[in-house]
Backbone as a ProteinNet text record, in pm:
[ID]
protein_1_A
[PRIMARY]
XXXXXXXXXXXXXXXXXXXXXXXXXXXXXXXXXXXXXXXXXXXXXXXXXXXXXXXXXXXXXXXXXXXXXXXXXXXXXXXXXXXXXXXXXXXXXXXXXXXXXXXXXXXXXXXXXXXXXXXXXXXXXXXXXXXXXXXXXXXXXXXXXXXXXXXXXXXXXXXXXXXXXXXXXXXXXXXXXXXXXXXXXXXXXXXXXXXXXXXXXXXXXXXXXXXXXXXXXXXXXXXXXXXXXXXXXXXXXXXXXXXXXXX
[TERTIARY]
3714.4	3640.1	3549.2	3559.6	3475.2	3324.7	3244.5	3088.3	3028.8	2952.6	2885.8	2778.3	2777.6	2682	2579.7	2444.2	2340.6	2252.8	2302.2	2230.2	2211.6	2085.5	2069.1	2130.6	2205.4	2258.6	2215.8	2170.4	2123.3	2239.6	2207.1	2316.9	2316	2432.4	2450.4	2376.8	2305.9	2245.2	2344.2	2297.4	2379.7	2365.6	2448.6	2431.8	2300.8	2246.1	2118.9	2024.8	2007.9	1924.3	1917.2	2037.9	2051.3	2010.6	2037.8	1985.8	1829.3	1787.5	1646.5	1556	1614.7	1557.1	1556.3	1677	1664.4	1563.8	1548.5	1447.1	1319.5	1272.6	1144.7	1109.7	1206.7	1178.2	1147.8	1223.6	1200.6	1057.2	1020.1	884.3	774.7	789.5	680.2	666.2	778.4	778.6	714.6	747.1	691.4	529	500.6	348.9	279.2	346.6	271	254.2	322.7	302.7	188.6	149.4	44.3	-94.1	-168	-308.2	-390.3	-453.2	-541.5	-663.7	-705	-817.2	-943.9	-1003.9	-1125.8	-1260.3	-1263.3	-1375.7	-1383.8	-1497.1	-1511.3	-1449.9	-1354.6	-1303.2	-1386.1	-1412.5	-1495.4	-1424.4	-1289.1	-1223.8	-1239.6	-1304.3	-1312.5	-1454.1	-1548.1	-1684.7	-1734.5	-1639.3	-1672.5	-1617.6	-1572.5	-1542.5	-1654.9	-1649.6	-1772.1	-1816.2	-1720.2	-1768.7	-1779.4	-1920.7	-1949.3	-1892.1	-1870.8	-1816.3	-1660.1	-1604.2	-1449.3	-1449.1	-1546	-1538.4	-1574.4	-1653.8	-1680.1	-1538.9	-1473.6	-1342.3	-1251	-1245	-1174.2	-1208.5	-1338.6	-1391.8	-1380.4	-1399.1	-1386.8	-1239	-1146.1	-1006.8	-998.6	-1049.2	-1038.3	-895.4	-819.4	-675.7	-685.8	-583.1	-586.5	-523.9	-547.9	-490.5	-343.5	-276.8	-137.4	-64.2	30.7	115.4	47.4	-69.7	-137.7	-123.4	-62	-43.5	50.6	25.4	121.6	275.6	331.5	483.3	567.2	691.5	770.3	754	737.4	719.3	590.9	483.3	348.1	358	431.7	439.6	524.5	627.6	703.4	619.4	543.6	442.7	347.4	285.5	217.5	284.4	418	489.2	529.5	551.7	575.3	448.1	342.8	217.1	196.6	237.9	233.3	331.3	453.7	532.8	494.7	429.5	375.9	264.5	174.8	77.4	140.3	236.2	307.5	358.4	419.7	477.5	362.3	246.6	138.4	90.4	94.9	40.4	133.9	253.9	372	346.6	344.9	329	204.7	93.2	-39.2	-30.1	35.7	53.7	136.4	240.1	328.3	274.4	153.7	84.6	-9.3	-30	-120.1	-264.5	-268.8	-393.9	-378.5	-473.2	-463.1	-532.9	-437.9	-484.5	-453.9	-566.6	-554.8	-557.2	-465.1	-470.3	-479.7	-460.1	-461	-555.1	-615	-688.3	-610.1	-650.1	-574.6	-488	-536.6	-458.6	-352.5	-347.5	-254.8	-300.1	-435.2	-484.3	-546.1	-558.4	-625.4	-776.7	-834.9	-975.6	-1042	-1159.9	-1224.1	-1365.4	-1424.9	-1564.1	-1572	-1665.3	-1708.7	-1862.5	-1923.3	-2065.9	-2084.6	-2198.1	-2248.8	-2161.8	-2158.1	-2083	-1942.9	-1898	-1749.7	-1699.1	-1810.3	-1792.7	-1752.4	-1789	-1763.4	-1682.4	-1560.2	-1475.9	-1408.3	-1366.7	-1293.4	-1203.7	-1095.1	-999.2	-959.5	-978.5	-958.1	-821.5	-778.3	-646.6	-639.1	-750	-738.1	-865.7	-862.4	-967.1	-904	-940.9	-903.5	-989.6	-940.4	-1035	-1018.9	-915.1	-907.2	-800.4	-817.6	-716.8	-750.4	-661.4	-672.2	-780.4	-794.6	-870.6	-1027.7	-1071.5	-1207.6	-1254.7	-1171.8	-1198.5	-1313.8	-1419.6	-1523.4	-1472.3	-1487.4	-1438.8	-1543.3	-1535.4	-1440.4	-1459.3	-1347	-1360	-1268.1	-1336	-1262.5	-1146.5	-1019.8	-910.2	-870.5	-875.1	-821.3	-708.1	-621.8	-492.8	-451.5	-420.8	-381.7	-258.9	-166.2	-69.8	-94.1	-46.5	-62.3	43.6	67.8	161.1	112.9	199.4	169.3	45.5	32.8	-84.1	-221.9	-225	-338.3	-368.3	-265.2	-275	-336.3	-289.8	-333.5	-478.9	-530	-658.3	-749.3	-701.5	-772.1	-799.6	-695.8	-701.3	-794.7	-790.8	-868.1	-1025.1	-1055.5	-1188.4	-1244.6	-1153	-1217.8	-1210.8	-1203.1	-1191	-1321	-1442.7	-1559.5	-1575	-1522.5	-1534.5	-1410.1	-1279.6	-1163.4	-1152.5	-1173.9	-1162.4	-1282.9	-1376.1	-1497	-1490	-1394.2	-1360	-1322.3	-1239.5	-1193.8	-1318.7	-1399.2	-1515.5	-1612.1	-1631.6	-1727.9	-1661.7	-1531.4	-1477.4	-1499	-1477.6	-1494.6	-1632	-1727.5	-1875	-1920.2	-1864.9	-1888.5	-1826.9	-1712.3	-1632.3	-1696.6	-1751.5	-1816.6	-1929.2	-2005.4	-2135.7	-2118.7	-2018.1	-2009.5	-1942.6	-1858.8	-1790.1	-1863.1	-1973.8	-2062.6	-1983.3	-1921.9	-1849.2	-1914.5	-2063	-2132.8	-2162.3	-2133.5	-2173.8	-2081.4	-1963.9	-1863.1	-1791.3	-1757.6	-1685.3	-1561	-1546.5	-1407.1	-1286.4	-1179.2	-1059.2	-982.3	-979.7	-907.2	-772.9	-664.4	-531.7	-482.7	-426.2	-354.9	-204.8	-107.9	18.7	77.4	137.3	200.9	329.2	325.5	452.6	580.4	554.3	660.3	716.5	631	684.1	658.8	586.7	557.7	457.9	396.8	287.8	166.3	99.1	-13.6	-140	-254.7	-383.7	-479.4	-546	-639.3	-777.1	-873	-1003.1	-1112.4	-1209	-1324.2	-1421.9	-1463.7	-1564.5	-1682.8	-1803.5	-1919.4	-1971.9	-2045.5	-2101.5	-2205.9	-2194.8	-2275.9	-2362.6	-2478.5	-2551	-2599.6	-2638.3	-2698.1	-2571	-2452.2	-2340.1	-2309.8	-2303.2	-2295.8	-2384.4	-2510.8	-2614	-2604.8	-2559.8	-2544.1	-2416.1	-2326.5	-2202.9	-2245	-2323.7	-2381.6	-2472	-2557.1	-2651.8	-2564.7	-2469.8	-2383.3	-2322.7	-2254.1	-2206.4	-2295.3	-2424.9	-2532.5	-2543	-2543.3	-2578.5	-2469	-2347.4	-2227	-2215.5	-2253.6	-2250.7	-2348.4	-2463.6	-2584.9	-2552.6	-2495	-2454.6	-2341.6	-2246.6	-2155.2	-2196.8	-2297.1	-2354.1	-2435.5	-2495.1	-2583.9	-2509.4	-2367.5	-2299.2	-2329.6	-2377.5	-2408.8	-2301	-2287.5	-2199.2	-2287.4	-2252.8	-2317.4	-2275.8	-2362.2	-2310.7	-2172.4	-2115.6	-1985	-2012.6	-1910.3	-1923.7	-1950.7	-1922.7	-1929.7	-1975.1	-2026.1	-2067.3	-1954.9	-1849.3	-1738.4	-1614.7	-1535.3	-1405.2	-1305.1	-1331.6	-1231.2	-1262.9	-1366.6	-1381.7	-1254.9	-1242.9	-1116.5	-1092.2	-1208.9	-1193.6	-1162.4	-1217.8	-1183.4	-1039.8	-998.7	-865.9	-758.9	-778.5	-673.2	-706.5	-824.3	-872.6	-771.9	-747.9	-654.2	-727.7	-873.5	-937.4	-996	-936.8	-998.1	-1017.5	-892.5	-906.1	-1004.1	-995.4	-1082.4	-1237.6	-1249.6	-1395.1	-1468	-1376.9	-1424.3	-1414.3	-1331.8	-1307	-1424.2
355.8	413	315	295.1	202.2	243.9	155.9	161.1	192.9	298.6	332.2	217.8	185.2	83.8	136.9	132.6	194.9	90.9	-29.9	-131.9	-103	-116.7	-105.2	-218	-157.9	-260	-233.2	-348.1	-324.6	-270.7	-183.5	-138.6	-235.7	-257.5	-348.7	-281.9	-364.4	-299.9	-225.5	-114.6	-34.9	-92.3	-43.4	-83.9	-72.9	41.2	92.9	-13	-47.9	-139.8	-273.5	-321.4	-451.4	-452.2	-350.9	-346.9	-327.3	-248.2	-222.5	-337.1	-420.1	-538	-648.1	-644.7	-742.5	-702.7	-581	-528	-556.6	-526	-538.1	-691.9	-778.5	-921.8	-974.3	-924.9	-976.1	-928.7	-807.9	-755	-829.3	-850.3	-913.4	-1065.8	-1128.7	-1261.6	-1267.8	-1169	-1172.4	-1148.6	-1049.4	-1032	-1145.2	-1230.8	-1344.4	-1458.9	-1443.4	-1543.7	-1516.5	-1377.8	-1345.5	-1403.1	-1428.9	-1487.7	-1377.3	-1415	-1311.9	-1270.3	-1152.7	-1111.3	-1182.1	-1229.6	-1318.3	-1250.4	-1130.9	-1045.6	-916.7	-853.8	-716.3	-607.3	-545.1	-439.5	-307.8	-284.6	-147.9	-28.4	-43	81.3	97.7	-9.3	6.7	31.6	26.9	42.4	186.5	289.1	407.5	412	300.8	276.6	293.2	372.6	390.4	277.8	188.1	77.2	-51.3	-87.6	-205.3	-337.7	-335.4	-464	-466.4	-360.1	-366.2	-416.8	-385.7	-451.5	-590	-633.6	-786	-862.1	-801.5	-861.2	-874.9	-774.4	-757.8	-870.6	-878.8	-976.8	-1121.5	-1156.6	-1273.5	-1315.9	-1214.1	-1248.9	-1282.8	-1211	-1233.9	-1179	-1259.8	-1217.1	-1076.3	-995.9	-879.8	-880.1	-798.9	-800.1	-829.5	-889.4	-907.7	-778.9	-791.2	-669.7	-558.7	-607.7	-502.1	-554.1	-672.1	-718.3	-614.3	-626.1	-535.5	-557.8	-444	-465.5	-394.6	-402.5	-353	-214.6	-124.7	7.7	24.1	-38.1	-20	-55	-174.7	-229.1	-134.5	-64.3	38.2	153.9	187.1	304.9	265.6	159.6	98.7	118.8	67.9	54	189.2	285.4	423.3	486.2	447.7	511	463	342.4	291	350.6	385.1	466.2	602.7	660.3	801.8	799.9	692.8	670.1	664.7	576.3	552.5	687	769	898.5	990.9	988.7	1082.7	1039.9	911.2	855.5	923.1	903	946.5	1103.6	1184.5	1328.6	1358.5	1308.7	1339.1	1307.6	1190.1	1141.4	1250.3	1286.7	1380.2	1523.1	1553.5	1682.9	1674.6	1565.8	1557.4	1492.9	1421.6	1346.9	1199.9	1155.3	1020.7	927.5	878	811.3	664.6	578.7	444.6	369.1	293.2	214.2	69.7	15.3	-128.3	-162.5	-282.7	-325.2	-390.9	-441.1	-508.7	-636.5	-689.1	-813.9	-765.3	-636.1	-594.1	-589.4	-607.6	-603.7	-478.4	-437.4	-313.8	-328.2	-212.4	-214.2	-223.1	-295.7	-321.5	-364.9	-408.6	-474.5	-578.6	-658.6	-770.7	-778.4	-782.3	-810.8	-901.8	-940.5	-1031.2	-1158.5	-1207.5	-1339.8	-1325.8	-1210.7	-1190.8	-1148	-1152	-1131.6	-971.8	-886	-739.4	-710.1	-655.2	-620.4	-491.8	-430.5	-307.2	-294.3	-228	-200.1	-69.3	6.5	144.9	182.5	309.1	352.4	371	421.8	466.4	526	553.2	645.4	733.6	853.7	962.4	959.6	931	912.9	1034.2	1113.7	1234.8	1330.4	1463.3	1560.6	1694.1	1793.2	1919.9	2010.5	2126.2	2222.6	2162.9	2110	2060.4	1990.8	1899.2	1807.2	1704.7	1706	1605.4	1469.3	1382.7	1247.7	1140.8	1023.2	955.5	989	1003.3	1045.2	928	897	801.1	885.4	827	877.4	794.3	861	807.6	882.1	817.5	886.2	841.8	931	898.1	984.8	926.2	1009	1024.5	1142.4	1173.9	1259.2	1249.9	1336.8	1481.3	1579.6	1719.5	1765.5	1701.7	1763	1709.2	1580.9	1530.5	1589.6	1630.2	1680.1	1818.8	1892.7	2025.2	2023.7	1924.5	1915.8	1896.4	1796.7	1761.9	1886	1956	2092.1	2184.5	2191.2	2299.2	2266.7	2142	2095	2008.9	1958.8	1882.7	1746.8	1638.6	1502.9	1456.6	1499.8	1445.6	1464.2	1584	1612.9	1560.7	1577.4	1543.3	1395.9	1323.8	1170.6	1109.6	1089.7	1032.5	885.6	811.5	685.9	695.9	787	801.2	851	929.9	989	875.9	782.4	671.7	571.1	543.8	462.2	536	663	728.8	707.7	734.3	716	573.3	474	346.9	291.1	331.9	289.6	363.7	482.4	556.2	477.5	440.2	365.6	231.9	154.9	9.9	12.3	123.8	114.9	210	254.4	328.6	458.3	522.5	649.5	755.1	766.9	857.3	986.3	997	1129.1	1238.1	1202	1319.4	1311.9	1424.6	1426.9	1334.7	1264	1199.6	1291.4	1260.9	1335.2	1263.6	1338.9	1287.6	1367.4	1289.5	1351.2	1303.3	1406.1	1382.4	1438.8	1349.4	1391.1	1402.9	1520.7	1534.4	1472.5	1366.4	1294.1	1360.6	1478.6	1547.6	1655.9	1721.8	1821.2	1797.6	1696.3	1654.9	1754	1825.9	1921.4	1833.5	1888.6	1797.4	1880	1797.5	1859.3	1768.6	1838.6	1777.1	1834.6	1745.6	1794.5	1715.4	1781.6	1724.7	1694.2	1564.1	1507.7	1461.8	1537.8	1487.1	1363.3	1290.8	1159.7	1181.5	1102.5	1107.9	974.7	978.5	853.7	809.4	896.6	851.4	781.6	846	780.8	645.2	619.6	505.9	405.6	431	339.7	291.7	390.3	372.7	274.5	280.2	192	58.5	43.2	-80.4	-157.9	-77.9	-139.4	-172.2	-111.3	-157.4	-278.9	-302.5	-431.7	-550.7	-525.9	-623.4	-670.9	-567.3	-586.2	-661.6	-632.2	-700	-843	-881.3	-1001	-1082.7	-1030.9	-1107.9	-1139.1	-1036.9	-1056.4	-1161.2	-1166.3	-1268.9	-1401.8	-1421.3	-1547.3	-1606.1	-1508	-1540.7	-1556.4	-1540.9	-1550.3	-1442.8	-1327.6	-1213.7	-1101.3	-1035.7	-913.4	-788.5	-701.2	-572.9	-480	-366.5	-272.2	-207.3	-184	-99.1	31.3	103.5	244.4	331.3	276.9	366.5	275.2	342	270.2	264.5	315	326.2	282.7	201.5	156	254.9	374.7	487.7	583.4	547.5	642.1	642	744.4	775.2	668.8	638.5	536.4	395.8	364.4	239.4	230.5	332.3	350.4	302.8	326.3	304.5	173.9	103.9	-18.9	-127.2	-203.2	-321.6	-453.5	-434.7	-531.8	-481.9	-368.4	-320.1	-417.2	-498.6	-585.2	-696.1	-756.2	-867.2	-831	-694.8	-646.6	-615.9	-562.2	-511	-606.6	-718.7	-810.5	-898.4
-5023.5	-4906.6	-4853.2	-4715.3	-4656.3	-4670.4	-4691.2	-4703.5	-4570.2	-4563.2	-4435.7	-4402.5	-4268	-4231.5	-4154.5	-4206.2	-4137.8	-4065.6	-4056.5	-3984.2	-3839.4	-3782.7	-3639.7	-3564.2	-3461.3	-3369.6	-3228.7	-3165.6	-3018	-2931.4	-2844.8	-2745.3	-2634.5	-2584.4	-2459.6	-2349.8	-2259.4	-2149.8	-2057.9	-2005.8	-1915.6	-1759	-1684.2	-1541.1	-1488.1	-1508.4	-1457	-1514.9	-1637.3	-1691	-1629.4	-1599.7	-1532	-1391.9	-1320.3	-1188.2	-1165.8	-1248.6	-1250.2	-1298.5	-1396.3	-1438.5	-1327.6	-1252.6	-1134.4	-1019.7	-998.5	-913.1	-939.2	-1084.9	-1123.5	-1137.3	-1167.4	-1175.7	-1039.5	-945.1	-813.4	-749.9	-795.6	-745.1	-808.1	-941.8	-1015.8	-964.5	-935	-885.4	-757.6	-653.3	-535.4	-542.2	-631.3	-644.2	-704.1	-779.1	-840.7	-730.9	-624.7	-515.6	-412.9	-442.9	-330.9	-367.7	-251.2	-280.6	-344.2	-455.3	-527.3	-430.9	-443.7	-352.5	-395.7	-302.1	-331.5	-304.1	-309.3	-271.1	-353.7	-345.4	-407.1	-321.7	-345.8	-269.5	-245.2	-127.8	-94.2	-159.7	-177.3	-232.7	-379.9	-442.4	-574.6	-631.7	-539.9	-579.5	-640.3	-625.4	-687.7	-845.7	-882.5	-1033.9	-1111	-1218.8	-1296	-1378.2	-1429.4	-1511.3	-1423.7	-1414.7	-1329.1	-1393.6	-1532.9	-1602.2	-1564.9	-1550.1	-1500.9	-1361.8	-1277.4	-1131	-1149.8	-1238.8	-1250.9	-1295.8	-1395.3	-1426.4	-1315.9	-1222.1	-1102.9	-1007.8	-978.3	-889.6	-936	-1061.4	-1121.9	-1143.2	-1126.3	-1150.1	-1297.4	-1391.3	-1525.1	-1571.2	-1638.5	-1672	-1745	-1724.7	-1785.3	-1931.2	-2016	-2150.1	-2148.5	-2257.7	-2267.9	-2243.2	-2158.7	-2121.4	-2030	-1978.2	-1888.9	-1745.7	-1712.4	-1578.2	-1499.6	-1381.8	-1294.8	-1320	-1366.5	-1392.4	-1270.4	-1280	-1159.7	-1129.8	-1236.8	-1214.4	-1133.2	-1172	-1105.6	-964	-947.6	-804	-717.2	-781.5	-707.2	-671.4	-752.9	-720.3	-613.7	-605.3	-502.7	-367.8	-368.2	-232.5	-203	-286	-253.7	-181	-234.9	-166.5	-34.1	-2.4	137.2	237.5	174	260.1	302.4	194.4	219.6	329.2	309.1	431.8	565.4	573.6	704	762.3	662.9	710.3	753.6	679.4	718.5	866.9	893.4	1026.4	1124.8	1106.4	1193	1223.7	1099.7	1118.4	1193.6	1174	1249.9	1380.9	1420.2	1562.1	1637.6	1574.6	1632.1	1653	1566.9	1571.8	1676.6	1748.5	1854	1829.3	1711	1669.1	1727.5	1785.8	1836	1717	1631.5	1507.8	1520.5	1531.9	1547	1407	1375.6	1241.7	1251.5	1376.7	1395.6	1519.6	1506.8	1624.7	1724	1835	1935.9	1879.1	1778.1	1716.3	1625.8	1583.5	1492	1362.7	1336.1	1199.5	1167	1041.5	991.5	1029.6	1079.3	1100.6	948.8	948.5	844.7	851.2	744	745.2	632.8	670.5	558.9	561.8	447	434.6	324.3	290.9	189.5	198.8	330.5	340.2	316	333.9	314	160.7	73.2	-59.4	-87.7	2.1	-10.1	109.9	101.9	209.3	194.5	301.9	296	419.3	406.9	518.1	512	633.1	635.4	679.1	640.6	690.6	822.6	883.4	1035.4	1084.2	1208.7	1281	1387.3	1374.2	1463.6	1582.5	1691.5	1807.4	1912.9	1882.6	1965.2	1889	1909.1	1838	1894.4	1858.1	1884.1	1809.1	1829.5	1758.2	1741.4	1851.8	1846.8	1747.2	1683.6	1577.6	1628.3	1560.3	1595.6	1573.1	1674.4	1675.2	1723	1699.9	1609.3	1461.8	1381.6	1246.5	1157.7	1063	968	914.3	890.1	827.2	707.8	592.7	467	400.2	356	306.7	150.7	72.2	-49.9	-94.9	-176.3	-229.7	-382.2	-443	-553.3	-626.9	-756.4	-819.5	-826.8	-843.6	-826.3	-899.7	-1024.9	-1098	-1038	-995.9	-937.7	-797.7	-725.5	-590.7	-601	-694.3	-710.4	-760.2	-829.7	-859.2	-741.1	-668.7	-542.6	-452	-432.9	-357.2	-415.7	-548.5	-615.2	-612.6	-639.5	-647.5	-544.6	-451.9	-352	-393.5	-297.3	-322.8	-408.3	-360.3	-419.9	-572.4	-607	-764.1	-824.6	-761.2	-825.5	-827.5	-724.8	-728.3	-664.6	-746	-703.7	-649.3	-701.2	-648.3	-514.9	-470.3	-325.3	-245.1	-296.9	-222.7	-192.3	-284.7	-276.7	-163.9	-175.2	-64.4	69.1	82	218.5	261.1	174.8	212.8	255.7	188.8	209.4	343.5	355.4	484.7	610.6	599.3	712.8	748.2	629.5	659	724.8	676.5	726.8	864	894	1016.7	1128.2	1083.8	1179.1	1217.7	1136.6	1144.2	1075.9	1094.2	1008.5	1077.5	1205.1	1284.1	1257.3	1220.1	1195.2	1063.8	1001.3	881.1	884.3	779.1	758.9	734.9	778.2	748.7	637.8	519.4	400.7	387.9	383	373.6	244.3	168.1	48	40.2	-0.3	13.8	-138.9	-156.4	-296.1	-291	-379.4	-379.2	-450.1	-524.6	-576.5	-480.8	-398.1	-308.9	-162	-119.9	19.1	81.7	-2.5	37.7	103	183.6	243.2	241.5	205.3	195.5	286.6	375.3	477.3	447.4	428.3	395	487	540.1	608.4	499.6	511.5	412.8	491.3	486.5	552.6	491.8	587.1	523.4	421.2	307	199.3	190.8	257.3	282.6	146.3	53.1	-87	-153.7	-150.9	-227.7	-167	-32.9	27.6	-10.6	-12.8	-54.4	-201.6	-280.7	-437.7	-443.8	-363.9	-385.6	-326.3	-221.8	-170.1	-277.6	-332.7	-440.1	-550.1	-598.2	-709.2	-671.9	-546.3	-517.7	-527.6	-491.9	-488.5	-644	-729.2	-873.2	-935.9	-899.5	-944.7	-908.3	-787.6	-737.9	-797.8	-815.7	-874.9	-1013.1	-1086.5	-1225.4	-1243.4	-1152.5	-1147.9	-1130.4	-1037.7	-1013.3	-1111.4	-1185.5	-1301.1	-1438.2	-1433.1	-1565.8	-1663.8	-1615.6	-1703.1	-1693.1	-1814.4	-1799.2	-1802.8	-1697.8	-1696.9	-1799.8	-1828.2	-1933.8	-1910.5	-2017	-2011	-1972.9	-1936.1	-1907.3	-2018.7	-2147.4	-2267.7	-2378.4	-2493.4	-2602	-2706.8	-2693.5	-2785.8	-2711.7	-2785.8	-2735.2	-2716.4	-2786.6	-2783.7	-2670.6	-2590.2	-2482.1	-2383.6	-2318.1	-2255.2	-2134.5	-2076.6	-1964.1	-2023.8	-2137.6	-2203.3	-2248.8	-2289.9	-2360.2	-2249.7	-2123.6	-2014.5	-1945.2	-1981.8	-1914.5	-1925.9	-1824.7	-1832.5	-1915.7	-1934	-1998.8	-2122.5	-2182.8	-2313.7	-2429.3	-2451.6	-2564.7	-2542.4	-2435.9	-2391.1	-2398.2	-2350.3	-2330.3	-2461.1	-2557.1	-2696.2	-2797.5	-2784.2	-2893.7	-2919
[MASK]
+++++++++++++++++++++++++++++++++++++++++++++++++++++++++++++++++++++++++++++++++++++++++++++++++++++++++++++++++++++++++++++++++++++++++++++++++++++++++++++++++++++++++++++++++++++++++++++++++++++++++++++++++++++++++++++++++++++++++++++++++++++++

């Protein structure tokens, strides 16, 4: 009787594996050629860990195997597609939504000698239903779970990073007189959530102050405190710099 062979044998790659590997390799190669951001992004200043923002600003390499992979880059790309769709839908619904200036560039701001910058999704300059304008417009896409949480609790509670981004952009673009319009697209069902977000001056100031602290600490070669005192804290567990930060 032949002996049974329990040795593990690698299965040959399937067609789907070959195609996906080619796609992901192409995306990661393309991403590697992009000029790295040379400023502190306004969209990130709501992040709770100041040290993490230092890592981002100083372009400190992420931990091994934490660099953006093909799947992550595809998620980013899909988010841009949903944003473009939302622009089209709102425009067809009668909202005069401007996303580019006369030169074709995104509206944005730069402060601190260009070391802090932000680019907004758009500005609604006219619309039906007595919408107060001009109003900052920001759009995000989310999976069904996160989208339902935004709907249930509102963007300020559910996604404080987004709320901080909105407040800071309103402040620096001079769009503080009227509430911003925040749109969230459910990536799983294409349901839409639109929320009016009044200007939060205290939050905008706190984000601006945080940017100053981060830049000063980076210039001085100092590391700001971590968000937690334990490496098992849930925010640290998902951080791309966990190993570097705690080793």
